[in-house]
mmCIF file of N, CA and C in Angstrom:
data_model
loop_
_atom_site.group_PDB
_atom_site.id
_atom_site.type_symbol
_atom_site.label_atom_id
_atom_site.label_comp_id
_atom_site.label_asym_id
_atom_site.label_seq_id
_atom_site.Cartn_x
_atom_site.Cartn_y
_atom_site.Cartn_z
ATOM 1 N N MET E 29 4.503 -8.816 0.213
ATOM 2 C CA MET E 29 4.926 -10.124 -0.374
ATOM 3 C C MET E 29 4.156 -10.251 -1.704
ATOM 4 N N MET E 30 4.906 -10.714 -2.665
ATOM 5 C CA MET E 30 4.266 -11.107 -3.921
ATOM 6 C C MET E 30 4.326 -12.526 -4.146
ATOM 7 N N SER E 31 3.245 -13.116 -4.576
ATOM 8 C CA SER E 31 3.060 -14.492 -4.840
ATOM 9 C C SER E 31 2.662 -14.730 -6.394
ATOM 10 N N PHE E 32 3.207 -15.792 -6.962
ATOM 11 C CA PHE E 32 2.885 -15.994 -8.269
ATOM 12 C C PHE E 32 3.258 -17.567 -8.516
ATOM 13 N N SER E 33 2.624 -18.078 -9.584
ATOM 14 C CA SER E 33 2.835 -19.562 -9.881
ATOM 15 C C SER E 33 3.968 -19.718 -10.953
ATOM 16 N N ALA E 34 4.726 -20.574 -10.654
ATOM 17 C CA ALA E 34 5.846 -20.920 -11.659
ATOM 18 C C ALA E 34 5.314 -21.929 -12.705
ATOM 19 N N PRO E 35 6.047 -22.114 -13.802
ATOM 20 C CA PRO E 35 5.510 -22.940 -14.825
ATOM 21 C C PRO E 35 5.340 -24.452 -14.395
ATOM 22 N N ASP E 36 6.117 -24.798 -13.343
ATOM 23 C CA ASP E 36 5.881 -26.157 -12.827
ATOM 24 C C ASP E 36 4.653 -26.306 -11.836
ATOM 25 N N GLY E 37 3.984 -25.143 -11.649
ATOM 26 C CA GLY E 37 2.724 -25.216 -10.704
ATOM 27 C C GLY E 37 3.036 -24.882 -9.355
ATOM 28 N N ARG E 38 4.405 -24.704 -9.009
ATOM 29 C CA ARG E 38 4.691 -24.339 -7.647
ATOM 30 C C ARG E 38 4.291 -22.880 -7.439
ATOM 31 N N THR E 39 3.967 -22.526 -6.141
ATOM 32 C CA THR E 39 3.817 -21.084 -5.752
ATOM 33 C C THR E 39 5.049 -20.535 -5.364
ATOM 34 N N LEU E 40 5.504 -19.435 -5.908
ATOM 35 C CA LEU E 40 6.645 -18.643 -5.462
ATOM 36 C C LEU E 40 6.252 -17.495 -4.803
ATOM 37 N N GLN E 41 6.990 -17.216 -3.645
ATOM 38 C CA GLN E 41 6.721 -15.923 -2.869
ATOM 39 C C GLN E 41 7.950 -15.090 -2.792
ATOM 40 N N TRP E 42 7.684 -13.732 -2.940
ATOM 41 C CA TRP E 42 8.867 -12.937 -3.064
ATOM 42 C C TRP E 42 8.571 -11.808 -1.923
ATOM 43 N N VAL E 43 9.323 -11.805 -0.873
ATOM 44 C CA VAL E 43 9.252 -10.832 0.252
ATOM 45 C C VAL E 43 10.027 -9.560 -0.266
ATOM 46 N N LEU E 44 9.345 -8.406 -0.179
ATOM 47 C CA LEU E 44 9.912 -7.239 -0.734
ATOM 48 C C LEU E 44 10.384 -6.360 0.457
ATOM 49 N N ARG E 45 11.688 -6.330 0.628
ATOM 50 C CA ARG E 45 12.205 -5.483 1.753
ATOM 51 C C ARG E 45 13.444 -4.748 1.337
ATOM 52 N N SER E 46 13.559 -3.589 1.662
ATOM 53 C CA SER E 46 14.691 -2.631 1.385
ATOM 54 C C SER E 46 14.918 -1.632 2.331
ATOM 55 N N GLN E 47 16.125 -1.257 2.591
ATOM 56 C CA GLN E 47 16.461 -0.081 3.468
ATOM 57 C C GLN E 47 17.133 1.075 2.674
ATOM 58 N N LEU E 48 17.358 0.814 1.477
ATOM 59 C CA LEU E 48 18.172 1.757 0.652
ATOM 60 C C LEU E 48 17.285 2.121 -0.635
ATOM 61 N N GLY E 49 17.673 3.252 -1.167
ATOM 62 C CA GLY E 49 17.051 3.615 -2.471
ATOM 63 C C GLY E 49 15.597 3.712 -2.370
ATOM 64 N N SER E 50 14.905 3.332 -3.470
ATOM 65 C CA SER E 50 13.494 3.553 -3.415
ATOM 66 C C SER E 50 12.777 2.208 -2.892
ATOM 67 N N GLY E 51 13.486 1.378 -2.257
ATOM 68 C CA GLY E 51 12.849 0.295 -1.612
ATOM 69 C C GLY E 51 12.115 -0.631 -2.582
ATOM 70 N N PRO E 52 10.960 -1.354 -2.188
ATOM 71 C CA PRO E 52 10.150 -2.159 -3.002
ATOM 72 C C PRO E 52 9.632 -1.555 -4.416
ATOM 73 N N LEU E 53 9.550 -0.176 -4.226
ATOM 74 C CA LEU E 53 9.031 0.538 -5.454
ATOM 75 C C LEU E 53 10.009 0.457 -6.564
ATOM 76 N N ALA E 54 11.218 -0.056 -6.425
ATOM 77 C CA ALA E 54 12.175 -0.105 -7.333
ATOM 78 C C ALA E 54 11.775 -1.169 -8.384
ATOM 79 N N LEU E 55 10.803 -2.050 -7.951
ATOM 80 C CA LEU E 55 10.279 -3.064 -8.806
ATOM 81 C C LEU E 55 9.557 -2.562 -10.039
ATOM 82 N N LEU E 56 9.041 -1.282 -9.794
ATOM 83 C CA LEU E 56 8.215 -0.697 -10.848
ATOM 84 C C LEU E 56 8.942 -0.464 -12.094
ATOM 85 N N ALA E 57 10.299 -0.307 -11.981
ATOM 86 C CA ALA E 57 11.047 0.047 -13.077
ATOM 87 C C ALA E 57 11.450 -1.356 -13.836
ATOM 88 N N LEU E 58 11.060 -2.547 -13.366
ATOM 89 C CA LEU E 58 11.418 -3.810 -13.940
ATOM 90 C C LEU E 58 10.271 -4.223 -14.858
ATOM 91 N N ARG E 59 10.561 -4.456 -16.145
ATOM 92 C CA ARG E 59 9.766 -4.991 -17.120
ATOM 93 C C ARG E 59 8.366 -4.342 -17.174
ATOM 94 N N GLY E 60 8.290 -3.076 -16.888
ATOM 95 C CA GLY E 60 6.862 -2.398 -17.036
ATOM 96 C C GLY E 60 5.957 -2.788 -15.881
ATOM 97 N N LEU E 61 6.427 -3.273 -14.744
ATOM 98 C CA LEU E 61 5.587 -3.508 -13.712
ATOM 99 C C LEU E 61 4.852 -2.276 -13.164
ATOM 100 N N THR E 62 3.529 -2.409 -13.020
ATOM 101 C CA THR E 62 2.814 -1.348 -12.499
ATOM 102 C C THR E 62 1.788 -1.757 -11.407
ATOM 103 N N LEU E 63 1.527 -0.875 -10.453
ATOM 104 C CA LEU E 63 0.577 -1.323 -9.408
ATOM 105 C C LEU E 63 -0.872 -0.833 -9.867
ATOM 106 N N PRO E 64 -1.918 -1.574 -9.331
ATOM 107 C CA PRO E 64 -3.250 -1.286 -9.737
ATOM 108 C C PRO E 64 -3.712 0.070 -9.141
ATOM 109 N N ASP E 65 -4.640 0.769 -9.774
ATOM 110 C CA ASP E 65 -5.127 2.020 -9.212
ATOM 111 C C ASP E 65 -5.736 1.820 -7.847
ATOM 112 N N GLN E 66 -6.429 0.696 -7.576
ATOM 113 C CA GLN E 66 -7.049 0.577 -6.334
ATOM 114 C C GLN E 66 -6.787 -0.891 -5.996
ATOM 115 N N ILE E 67 -6.372 -1.073 -4.586
ATOM 116 C CA ILE E 67 -6.014 -2.379 -4.156
ATOM 117 C C ILE E 67 -7.250 -2.871 -3.403
ATOM 118 N N PHE E 68 -7.807 -2.084 -2.511
ATOM 119 C CA PHE E 68 -8.908 -2.548 -1.766
ATOM 120 C C PHE E 68 -10.194 -1.542 -2.036
ATOM 121 N N THR E 69 -11.290 -2.259 -1.896
ATOM 122 C CA THR E 69 -12.495 -1.371 -2.078
ATOM 123 C C THR E 69 -13.344 -1.610 -0.826
ATOM 124 N N VAL E 70 -13.731 -0.522 -0.278
ATOM 125 C CA VAL E 70 -14.453 -0.547 1.016
ATOM 126 C C VAL E 70 -15.834 0.276 0.800
ATOM 127 N N ASP E 71 -16.826 -0.539 1.189
ATOM 128 C CA ASP E 71 -18.189 0.083 1.214
ATOM 129 C C ASP E 71 -18.382 0.627 2.597
ATOM 130 N N ALA E 72 -18.543 1.921 2.690
ATOM 131 C CA ALA E 72 -18.711 2.635 3.901
ATOM 132 C C ALA E 72 -19.858 2.178 4.760
ATOM 133 N N ALA E 73 -20.949 1.819 4.107
ATOM 134 C CA ALA E 73 -22.205 1.296 4.896
ATOM 135 C C ALA E 73 -21.917 0.041 5.469
ATOM 136 N N GLU E 74 -21.262 -0.924 4.626
ATOM 137 C CA GLU E 74 -20.990 -2.301 5.334
ATOM 138 C C GLU E 74 -19.929 -2.097 6.304
ATOM 139 N N SER E 75 -18.970 -1.255 6.272
ATOM 140 C CA SER E 75 -17.925 -1.089 7.318
ATOM 141 C C SER E 75 -18.646 -0.552 8.558
ATOM 142 N N ALA E 76 -19.467 0.416 8.531
ATOM 143 C CA ALA E 76 -20.096 0.998 9.517
ATOM 144 C C ALA E 76 -20.935 -0.052 10.358
ATOM 145 N N GLN E 77 -21.695 -0.945 9.488
ATOM 146 C CA GLN E 77 -22.566 -1.937 10.108
ATOM 147 C C GLN E 77 -21.619 -2.920 10.933
ATOM 148 N N ALA E 78 -20.553 -3.414 10.211
ATOM 149 C CA ALA E 78 -19.680 -4.277 10.852
ATOM 150 C C ALA E 78 -19.146 -3.878 12.200
ATOM 151 N N LEU E 79 -18.789 -2.630 12.258
ATOM 152 C CA LEU E 79 -18.250 -2.020 13.432
ATOM 153 C C LEU E 79 -19.305 -1.841 14.550
ATOM 154 N N THR E 80 -20.519 -1.556 14.181
ATOM 155 C CA THR E 80 -21.463 -1.441 15.220
ATOM 156 C C THR E 80 -22.156 -2.702 15.686
ATOM 157 N N THR E 81 -22.179 -3.631 14.823
ATOM 158 C CA THR E 81 -22.734 -4.997 15.278
ATOM 159 C C THR E 81 -21.714 -5.709 16.108
ATOM 160 N N GLY E 82 -20.490 -5.436 15.889
ATOM 161 C CA GLY E 82 -19.348 -6.179 16.584
ATOM 162 C C GLY E 82 -18.969 -5.544 17.837
ATOM 163 N N LEU E 83 -19.579 -4.265 18.379
ATOM 164 C CA LEU E 83 -19.136 -3.650 19.601
ATOM 165 C C LEU E 83 -19.363 -4.389 20.834
ATOM 166 N N GLY E 84 -20.553 -4.987 20.934
ATOM 167 C CA GLY E 84 -20.892 -5.674 22.194
ATOM 168 C C GLY E 84 -20.704 -7.116 22.202
ATOM 169 N N ASN E 85 -20.011 -7.575 21.183
ATOM 170 C CA ASN E 85 -19.824 -9.043 20.921
ATOM 171 C C ASN E 85 -18.402 -9.422 20.966
ATOM 172 N N SER E 86 -17.641 -9.396 21.969
ATOM 173 C CA SER E 86 -16.246 -9.713 21.931
ATOM 174 C C SER E 86 -16.037 -11.141 22.646
ATOM 175 N N ASP E 87 -15.060 -11.793 22.035
ATOM 176 C CA ASP E 87 -14.655 -13.053 22.418
ATOM 177 C C ASP E 87 -14.080 -12.967 23.982
ATOM 178 N N MET E 88 -13.612 -11.882 24.277
ATOM 179 C CA MET E 88 -13.015 -11.629 25.613
ATOM 180 C C MET E 88 -14.125 -11.685 26.772
ATOM 181 N N ASP E 89 -15.386 -11.315 26.413
ATOM 182 C CA ASP E 89 -16.440 -11.385 27.285
ATOM 183 C C ASP E 89 -16.805 -12.758 27.925
ATOM 184 N N GLU E 90 -16.355 -13.763 26.955
ATOM 185 C CA GLU E 90 -16.765 -15.122 27.449
ATOM 186 C C GLU E 90 -15.729 -15.843 28.026
ATOM 187 N N MET E 91 -14.450 -15.248 28.165
ATOM 188 C CA MET E 91 -13.231 -15.867 28.800
ATOM 189 C C MET E 91 -13.359 -15.761 30.280
ATOM 190 N N GLU E 92 -12.960 -16.902 30.933
ATOM 191 C CA GLU E 92 -12.827 -16.958 32.354
ATOM 192 C C GLU E 92 -11.521 -16.495 32.744
ATOM 193 N N LEU E 93 -11.332 -15.689 33.825
ATOM 194 C CA LEU E 93 -9.998 -15.240 34.323
ATOM 195 C C LEU E 93 -9.474 -15.947 35.418
#
């Protein structure tokens, strides 16, 4: 989904779906649209810490059945 602001300040959202041709990548041919080189940055150390600290702390542990 692409979101952008219109001149009147409203947020417009564009859902990209296609079953034919090159799909949403066909947008790259429009007006020189390009994708960024990197969309997400992940710090491996932070990811590992988040995974290990969250292992024993589940919301499901506190639920009554």
